[in-house]
Coordinates of C-alpha atoms in Angstrom, one line a residue:
X1 CA 99.2 67.2 134.5
X2 CA 100.5 64.7 132.0
X3 CA 98.4 61.6 132.6
X4 CA 95.5 60.3 130.7
X5 CA 92.9 62.9 129.7
X6 CA 89.4 62.6 131.2
X7 CA 86.8 62.5 128.5
X8 CA 83.5 64.3 128.4
X9 CA 80.9 62.8 126.2
X10 CA 78.7 64.6 123.7
X11 CA 76.0 65.0 126.3
X12 CA 78.4 66.9 128.6
X13 CA 80.8 68.8 126.4
X14 CA 83.4 71.2 127.8
X15 CA 82.4 74.8 128.1
X16 CA 85.9 75.8 126.9
X17 CA 88.9 74.0 125.3
X18 CA 92.1 76.0 125.3
X19 CA 94.8 75.2 122.7
X20 CA 98.3 76.0 123.9
X21 CA 99.4 76.8 127.5
X22 CA 101.6 79.8 127.5
X23 CA 101.1 82.7 130.0
X24 CA 98.0 84.0 128.2
X25 CA 96.0 80.7 128.2
X26 CA 97.4 79.9 131.7
X27 CA 95.9 83.2 132.8
X28 CA 92.6 82.2 131.2
X29 CA 92.7 78.8 132.9
X30 CA 93.4 80.4 136.3
X31 CA 90.6 82.8 136.0
X32 CA 88.2 80.2 134.6
X33 CA 88.9 78.2 137.7
X34 CA 87.5 81.0 139.8
X35 CA 84.2 81.5 137.8
X36 CA 81.3 81.2 140.3
X37 CA 79.3 78.0 139.7
X38 CA 82.2 76.4 137.9
X39 CA 83.2 76.2 134.3
X40 CA 84.1 73.0 132.5
X41 CA 87.4 74.0 130.9
X42 CA 90.4 72.0 129.8
X43 CA 93.6 73.1 128.1
X44 CA 96.1 71.2 125.9
X45 CA 99.8 71.8 125.3
X46 CA 102.1 69.7 123.2
X47 CA 105.2 70.4 125.3
X48 CA 105.7 68.1 128.3
X49 CA 105.7 71.0 130.9
X50 CA 105.4 74.8 131.1
X51 CA 108.4 76.8 130.1
X52 CA 108.5 80.5 129.3
X53 CA 111.2 81.5 126.8
X54 CA 113.8 79.2 128.4
X55 CA 116.5 80.3 125.9
X56 CA 116.2 83.9 127.1
X57 CA 116.4 83.4 130.9
X58 CA 119.7 85.2 131.0
X59 CA 120.9 85.5 134.6
X60 CA 119.8 88.8 136.1
X61 CA 117.3 89.8 133.4
X62 CA 114.0 91.2 134.5
X63 CA 110.5 91.5 133.2
X64 CA 109.6 94.8 131.5
X65 CA 106.3 94.9 133.4
X66 CA 105.7 95.1 137.2
X67 CA 105.0 92.0 139.2
X68 CA 101.3 93.0 139.4
X69 CA 101.1 92.0 135.7
X70 CA 100.9 88.3 136.8
X71 CA 98.2 85.9 135.6
X72 CA 95.3 87.2 137.6
X73 CA 96.0 90.2 139.9
X74 CA 94.8 93.1 137.8
X75 CA 91.3 91.7 137.6
X76 CA 91.2 89.5 140.8
X77 CA 93.8 90.4 143.5
X78 CA 92.2 87.7 145.8
X79 CA 92.9 84.8 143.4
X80 CA 94.9 81.9 144.8
X81 CA 96.9 82.0 141.6
X82 CA 98.5 85.4 142.2
X83 CA 102.2 86.0 142.3
X84 CA 102.0 87.2 145.9
X85 CA 100.2 84.0 146.9
X86 CA 103.0 82.1 145.1
X87 CA 105.5 83.9 147.3
X88 CA 103.5 83.2 150.4
X89 CA 103.2 79.5 149.5
X90 CA 107.0 79.3 149.0
X91 CA 107.8 81.1 152.3
X92 CA 109.3 84.1 150.4
X93 CA 106.8 86.9 151.0
X94 CA 108.9 88.7 153.6
X95 CA 112.2 88.5 151.6
X96 CA 110.3 89.9 148.6
X97 CA 108.9 92.7 150.7
X98 CA 112.3 93.7 151.9
X99 CA 113.8 93.3 148.4
X100 CA 111.6 96.2 147.3
X101 CA 111.5 94.9 143.7
X102 CA 108.7 96.1 141.4
X103 CA 110.2 94.3 138.4
X104 CA 111.0 90.7 139.1
X105 CA 113.5 88.5 137.3
X106 CA 112.4 86.5 134.3
X107 CA 113.4 83.2 135.9
X108 CA 111.2 84.0 138.9
X109 CA 108.2 84.7 136.6
X110 CA 108.9 81.4 134.8
X111 CA 109.0 79.6 138.2
X112 CA 105.7 81.3 139.3
X113 CA 103.9 80.2 136.1
X114 CA 105.2 76.7 136.5
X115 CA 104.0 76.6 140.1
X116 CA 100.5 77.5 138.8
X117 CA 100.7 75.0 135.9
X118 CA 101.5 72.1 138.2
X119 CA 98.7 72.8 140.6
X120 CA 95.9 74.2 138.5
X121 CA 93.4 71.4 137.4
X122 CA 92.4 71.0 133.8
X123 CA 95.8 71.4 132.2
X124 CA 97.1 68.6 130.0
X125 CA 100.7 68.8 128.8
X126 CA 102.0 66.3 126.3
X127 CA 98.9 66.7 124.2
X128 CA 99.3 67.9 120.7
X129 CA 96.1 69.4 119.1
X130 CA 95.9 68.1 115.5
X131 CA 92.6 69.5 114.2
X132 CA 89.7 71.7 115.1
X133 CA 86.3 71.5 113.4
X134 CA 82.9 72.9 113.8
X135 CA 80.2 70.2 113.9
X136 CA 77.0 72.0 112.7
X137 CA 74.7 69.1 113.7
X138 CA 75.9 68.9 117.2
X139 CA 76.6 72.7 117.4
X140 CA 80.0 72.0 119.0
X141 CA 83.6 72.3 118.3
X142 CA 85.5 69.0 117.8
X143 CA 89.2 69.1 118.9
X144 CA 91.3 66.1 117.9
X145 CA 94.5 65.6 119.8
X146 CA 97.4 63.2 120.2
X147 CA 98.7 62.2 123.6
X148 CA 102.5 62.1 123.6
X149 CA 104.8 60.0 125.7
X150 CA 107.9 61.2 127.5
X151 CA 109.9 61.0 124.3
X152 CA 107.3 63.0 122.3
X153 CA 106.1 60.0 120.4
X154 CA 102.4 59.4 119.8
X155 CA 100.8 57.3 122.6
X156 CA 97.0 57.7 122.1
X157 CA 94.5 59.6 120.1
X158 CA 91.6 61.5 121.6
X159 CA 88.8 64.0 120.8
X160 CA 87.3 66.7 123.0
X161 CA 84.0 68.5 122.4
X162 CA 83.5 72.1 123.4
X163 CA 81.0 74.9 123.2
X164 CA 83.9 77.4 122.8
X165 CA 87.6 77.3 122.1
X166 CA 90.5 79.6 122.9
X167 CA 93.6 79.7 120.8
X168 CA 96.7 80.7 122.7
X169 CA 99.6 79.1 120.8
X170 CA 101.8 82.1 121.1
X171 CA 104.4 83.4 118.6
X172 CA 107.3 81.9 116.7
X173 CA 110.9 83.2 116.2
X174 CA 111.3 85.3 113.1
X175 CA 114.4 84.7 111.0
X176 CA 115.1 87.2 108.2
X177 CA 115.0 85.7 104.7
X178 CA 118.7 86.2 103.9
X179 CA 119.7 84.2 107.0
X180 CA 117.2 81.3 106.9
X181 CA 119.4 78.9 105.0
X182 CA 122.2 79.4 107.5
X183 CA 120.0 79.2 110.5
X184 CA 118.6 75.9 109.3
X185 CA 122.0 74.4 108.5
X186 CA 124.4 72.7 111.0
X187 CA 128.0 73.9 111.5
X188 CA 128.5 77.6 112.0
X189 CA 126.3 78.8 114.8
X190 CA 123.6 81.1 113.4
X191 CA 120.9 81.0 116.1
X192 CA 117.8 82.9 117.1
X193 CA 117.9 84.6 120.4
X194 CA 115.1 82.3 121.6
X195 CA 117.8 79.6 121.9
X196 CA 120.6 81.9 123.2
X197 CA 121.1 80.3 126.7
X198 CA 121.3 76.8 125.2
X199 CA 124.1 77.9 122.9
X200 CA 125.9 80.4 125.1
X201 CA 129.0 78.5 125.8
X202 CA 129.4 77.6 122.1
X203 CA 129.0 81.3 121.2
X204 CA 131.6 82.4 123.8
X205 CA 134.1 80.0 122.2
X206 CA 133.7 81.7 118.8
X207 CA 136.5 84.2 118.0
X208 CA 134.1 86.9 116.6
X209 CA 130.4 87.2 117.4
X210 CA 127.7 89.3 115.6
X211 CA 124.4 90.2 117.2
X212 CA 121.6 91.4 115.0
X213 CA 118.6 93.3 116.4
X214 CA 118.0 96.5 118.3
X215 CA 115.4 95.3 120.8
X216 CA 115.6 94.3 124.5
X217 CA 116.8 90.8 123.7
X218 CA 119.6 92.0 121.4
X219 CA 120.7 94.4 124.1
X220 CA 120.7 91.8 126.8
X221 CA 122.6 89.3 124.7
X222 CA 125.2 91.9 123.7
X223 CA 125.7 92.9 127.3
X224 CA 125.9 89.3 128.5
X225 CA 128.5 88.5 125.8
X226 CA 130.4 91.7 126.5
X227 CA 130.7 91.0 130.2
X228 CA 132.0 87.5 129.5
X229 CA 134.7 88.5 127.0
X230 CA 138.2 89.7 128.0
X231 CA 138.9 93.5 127.9
X232 CA 140.5 94.5 124.6
X233 CA 139.5 91.2 122.9
X234 CA 135.8 91.4 122.9
X235 CA 135.3 91.0 119.1
X236 CA 131.6 91.6 119.1
X237 CA 129.6 93.5 116.5
X238 CA 126.1 94.6 117.3
X239 CA 124.0 95.9 114.4
X240 CA 120.4 96.6 113.6
X241 CA 118.1 98.1 111.0
X242 CA 116.6 100.8 113.3
X243 CA 118.1 104.2 113.1
X244 CA 119.4 104.1 116.7
X245 CA 119.7 101.8 119.7
X246 CA 116.7 103.6 121.2
X247 CA 115.2 103.5 124.7
X248 CA 111.8 102.0 125.3
X249 CA 109.0 104.5 125.7
X250 CA 108.4 104.1 129.4
X251 CA 106.8 107.4 130.5
X252 CA 103.7 107.1 132.6
X253 CA 101.4 108.6 130.0
X254 CA 103.2 106.6 127.2
X255 CA 102.4 103.4 129.1
X256 CA 98.7 104.2 128.8
X257 CA 99.0 102.7 125.3
X258 CA 98.9 99.4 127.2
X259 CA 95.5 100.0 128.8
X260 CA 92.1 98.6 128.0
X261 CA 91.1 102.2 127.1
X262 CA 93.7 102.4 124.3
X263 CA 92.9 98.8 123.1
X264 CA 89.3 99.7 122.6
X265 CA 90.2 103.0 120.9
X266 CA 92.6 101.2 118.5
X267 CA 90.0 98.5 117.7
X268 CA 87.5 101.1 116.6
X269 CA 89.9 102.7 114.1
X270 CA 89.6 102.0 110.4
X271 CA 91.7 99.1 109.2
X272 CA 94.1 101.3 107.1
X273 CA 94.7 103.6 110.0
X274 CA 95.5 100.6 112.3
X275 CA 98.0 99.2 109.8
X276 CA 99.8 102.5 109.5
X277 CA 99.9 103.1 113.2
X278 CA 101.5 99.8 114.5
X279 CA 104.9 100.2 112.7
X280 CA 105.2 103.8 113.9
X281 CA 104.8 102.7 117.5
X282 CA 107.9 100.4 117.6
X283 CA 109.4 102.3 120.5
X284 CA 106.5 101.3 122.7
X285 CA 107.4 97.6 122.5
X286 CA 110.7 97.2 120.5
X287 CA 112.9 99.7 122.3
X288 CA 115.5 98.9 125.0
X289 CA 115.0 99.4 128.7
X290 CA 116.9 102.5 129.9
X291 CA 118.7 100.6 132.6
X292 CA 120.0 98.1 130.1
X293 CA 121.3 100.9 127.8
X294 CA 123.0 102.4 130.8
X295 CA 124.6 99.1 131.8
X296 CA 125.9 98.6 128.3
X297 CA 127.5 102.1 128.3
X298 CA 128.9 101.6 131.8
X299 CA 130.5 98.4 130.7
X300 CA 132.0 99.9 127.6
X301 CA 133.2 102.9 129.5
X302 CA 134.8 100.7 132.2
X303 CA 136.9 99.0 129.5
X304 CA 138.5 102.4 128.5
X305 CA 139.9 103.1 132.0
X306 CA 143.4 101.9 131.1
X307 CA 143.4 103.5 127.7
X308 CA 142.2 102.2 124.3
X309 CA 138.7 101.2 123.3
X310 CA 136.9 97.9 123.6
X311 CA 136.9 95.8 120.4
X312 CA 133.1 96.1 120.2
X313 CA 131.3 97.8 117.4
X314 CA 127.7 99.1 117.6
X315 CA 126.1 100.0 114.2
X316 CA 122.5 101.0 113.8
X317 CA 120.8 101.7 110.5
X318 CA 122.2 98.5 108.8
X319 CA 120.4 95.7 107.0
X320 CA 121.7 92.3 105.9
X321 CA 121.3 92.0 102.1
X322 CA 122.6 88.4 101.7
X323 CA 124.6 86.0 103.8
X324 CA 126.7 82.9 103.1
X325 CA 129.4 80.6 104.4
X326 CA 133.1 81.2 103.9
X327 CA 135.6 78.4 104.3
X328 CA 133.0 76.3 106.0
X329 CA 133.6 77.7 109.4
X330 CA 132.7 81.4 109.0
X331 CA 129.7 83.5 107.9
X332 CA 130.0 86.4 105.5
X333 CA 127.3 89.1 105.9
X334 CA 126.7 91.5 103.0
X335 CA 125.6 94.7 104.6
X336 CA 124.0 97.9 103.5
X337 CA 123.8 101.1 105.5
X338 CA 120.3 102.5 104.9
X339 CA 121.1 106.2 105.3
X340 CA 124.5 106.3 103.6
X341 CA 123.4 103.9 100.8
X342 CA 126.9 102.2 101.2
X343 CA 127.7 98.5 101.2
X344 CA 130.2 96.4 103.0
X345 CA 131.0 92.9 104.1
X346 CA 131.5 91.4 107.5
X347 CA 133.1 88.0 108.3
X348 CA 132.1 86.5 111.6
X349 CA 132.3 83.2 113.4
X350 CA 128.8 83.2 115.0
X351 CA 125.6 85.1 114.6
X352 CA 122.8 85.7 117.1
X353 CA 119.5 86.8 115.6
X354 CA 117.6 89.0 118.0
X355 CA 115.1 89.6 115.3
X356 CA 111.9 89.1 117.3
X357 CA 108.8 87.0 116.9
X358 CA 105.8 86.8 114.6
X359 CA 102.3 85.8 115.4
X360 CA 101.4 82.3 114.2
X361 CA 98.6 82.8 111.6
X362 CA 95.3 81.6 113.1
X363 CA 94.3 80.3 109.7
X364 CA 97.1 77.8 109.8
X365 CA 96.1 76.7 113.3
X366 CA 92.4 76.4 112.4
X367 CA 92.3 75.0 108.9
X368 CA 89.2 73.0 109.7
X369 CA 87.3 76.3 110.4
X370 CA 88.5 78.0 107.2
X371 CA 85.1 77.8 105.5
X372 CA 83.6 79.8 108.4
X373 CA 86.4 82.4 108.9
X374 CA 85.8 86.0 107.9
X375 CA 88.9 88.0 106.7
X376 CA 89.8 91.7 106.4
X377 CA 91.0 93.4 103.2
X378 CA 94.6 92.0 103.8
X379 CA 93.4 88.4 104.2
X380 CA 93.9 88.4 108.0
X381 CA 91.3 87.0 110.4
X382 CA 88.8 89.5 111.6
X383 CA 88.6 89.7 115.4
X384 CA 85.9 91.5 117.3
X385 CA 86.3 93.7 120.4
X386 CA 85.8 90.7 122.7
X387 CA 88.7 88.7 121.1
X388 CA 86.4 86.4 119.1
X389 CA 87.2 85.4 115.6
X390 CA 84.5 86.7 113.3
X391 CA 82.8 83.5 112.0
X392 CA 79.9 82.7 109.8
X393 CA 76.6 83.3 111.8
X394 CA 75.8 79.6 111.5
X395 CA 78.6 78.9 114.0
X396 CA 77.0 79.4 117.4
X397 CA 80.2 78.8 119.4
X398 CA 82.9 81.3 119.9
X399 CA 86.6 80.9 118.9
X400 CA 88.7 83.3 121.0
X401 CA 92.3 84.2 120.3
X402 CA 95.1 85.5 122.6
X403 CA 98.2 87.3 121.2
X404 CA 97.1 86.9 117.6
X405 CA 95.3 90.2 117.3
X406 CA 97.9 93.0 117.1
X407 CA 96.4 94.0 113.7
X408 CA 93.0 94.6 115.4
X409 CA 93.8 95.4 119.0
X410 CA 97.2 97.1 118.8
X411 CA 100.6 96.9 120.6
X412 CA 99.1 95.7 123.8
X413 CA 98.3 92.2 122.3
X414 CA 101.6 90.6 123.4
X415 CA 101.9 92.6 126.6
X416 CA 101.7 90.6 129.9
X417 CA 100.1 93.6 131.6
X418 CA 96.9 93.1 129.6
X419 CA 96.8 89.3 130.1
X420 CA 94.4 89.2 133.0
X421 CA 92.1 91.8 131.6
X422 CA 91.8 90.0 128.2
X423 CA 91.2 86.7 130.0
X424 CA 88.4 88.3 132.1
X425 CA 86.9 89.9 128.9
X426 CA 86.8 86.5 127.3
X427 CA 85.2 84.8 130.3
X428 CA 82.6 87.6 130.7
X429 CA 81.8 87.1 127.0
X430 CA 81.7 83.3 127.2
X431 CA 79.5 83.1 130.2
X432 CA 77.2 86.0 129.1
X433 CA 77.5 87.3 132.6
X434 CA 80.1 89.3 134.5
X435 CA 82.1 87.0 136.8
X436 CA 84.9 89.6 136.6
X437 CA 83.6 93.2 136.8
X438 CA 86.0 95.3 134.8
X439 CA 86.7 99.1 135.2
X440 CA 85.0 101.4 132.7
X441 CA 88.1 103.7 132.6
X442 CA 91.8 102.8 132.9
X443 CA 93.7 105.8 131.4
X444 CA 93.9 109.5 132.1
X445 CA 94.5 110.0 128.4
X446 CA 91.4 110.3 126.2
X447 CA 92.6 108.9 122.9
X448 CA 89.9 110.2 120.6
X449 CA 87.3 112.9 120.4
X450 CA 83.9 112.1 121.7
X451 CA 81.4 111.9 118.9
X452 CA 78.6 114.3 119.6
X453 CA 75.7 115.3 117.3
X454 CA 75.7 119.0 116.4
X455 CA 73.0 120.9 118.4
X456 CA 69.8 121.3 116.5
X457 CA 68.9 125.0 115.9
X458 CA 65.2 125.7 116.5
X459 CA 63.3 126.7 113.4
X460 CA 62.5 130.2 114.7
X461 CA 66.1 130.9 115.4
X462 CA 66.9 130.2 111.7
X463 CA 64.8 133.2 110.6
X464 CA 67.0 136.2 110.0
X465 CA 65.7 139.7 110.8
X466 CA 66.8 142.1 108.0
X467 CA 68.8 145.0 109.1
X468 CA 67.3 148.4 108.3
X469 CA 68.6 151.9 108.7
X470 CA 66.8 154.2 111.0

């Protein structure tokens, strides 16, 4: 929906205003639509339409979570906004059944989300949120927005009033400091993986290509470039800081780190323990799918069948110290091998930065609420178990966050498999009821010891009888 935004006056404010429409707030909107008795909810997004990582929709790539991790199914399988209902509406349910695909292609997930976003009421694309404030007299949030035209230019200003808000603005591409000047400059292609598809042909035209980053995106891009280059003249260098191009932890018990049980356990840990734990769990969410690793090795091996080796170099354990242009058309990377403590230089014609994403700081998004925000010892926003920002008690409304809480809720924060559960948790909290009953237990693993009081010893049992010799 991109037309004019229906206004609700101060006497009839929205129950919920969502800021940003990515998969997580789209999940919240879909489940809010099913709350019994109705919920006055509206969502704003500055982009003209829904798109999910369009620059990474490489042909044939799949989600790393099963199709059941759609917007709603894990808390409401009967919802009209499920992936299976999308297939039924498109006449594709039987083909999907026979395809026997548990992991769907990314392009299909994107198409499914767009199908929901076009039909679901209360979504307003082309609306840029400019400011969020708490009005203590009216006991409401004020959300100022600009309605944009088809060219992204300001068309009209508006204001919404809400009892509660939900921030779901997603993450932003991370570019390492040494490469930021090159990524921001025209000329030599130094691009983030988020824009890979848009620059693919330009990259393939380069004589030598360097891919930096050891995660799933880096692996998929390396494989796509490798398959498109002639045998013996690949001229691709793939490097990363990690000690190995390691597989994702995908064992069934390992996956229980992405359950509500683990999320609750993690949230209850002391802040210093949480901060130490997240970096050590990188293989849970930054490793490479085993099938992708196998496909890379198979492709490299295939190119040795007639003798020789492919002109492709894979080097883990390397960091980029500095970078600069050489002869205006090339990039020179100054490298350091972490274990060897050796240094080298690499000249390349194009660089793809598969260096991941970072959470957008909620403080920056909600500067108008800064006087009310409570922070932890590292200056980050405190977030309670129900995904609410911890605000001054004088603020009677709640400000919920989605995918901005890794420091408080753990590695499951950006995982699509927890989207529906988090949305249901938010709606249960917001309504003060339980429109979506949630399971008490979701994992076979018990992540911590149960705290039990030591049994009290009766007073008479504490009296010792002296031993005497007969």
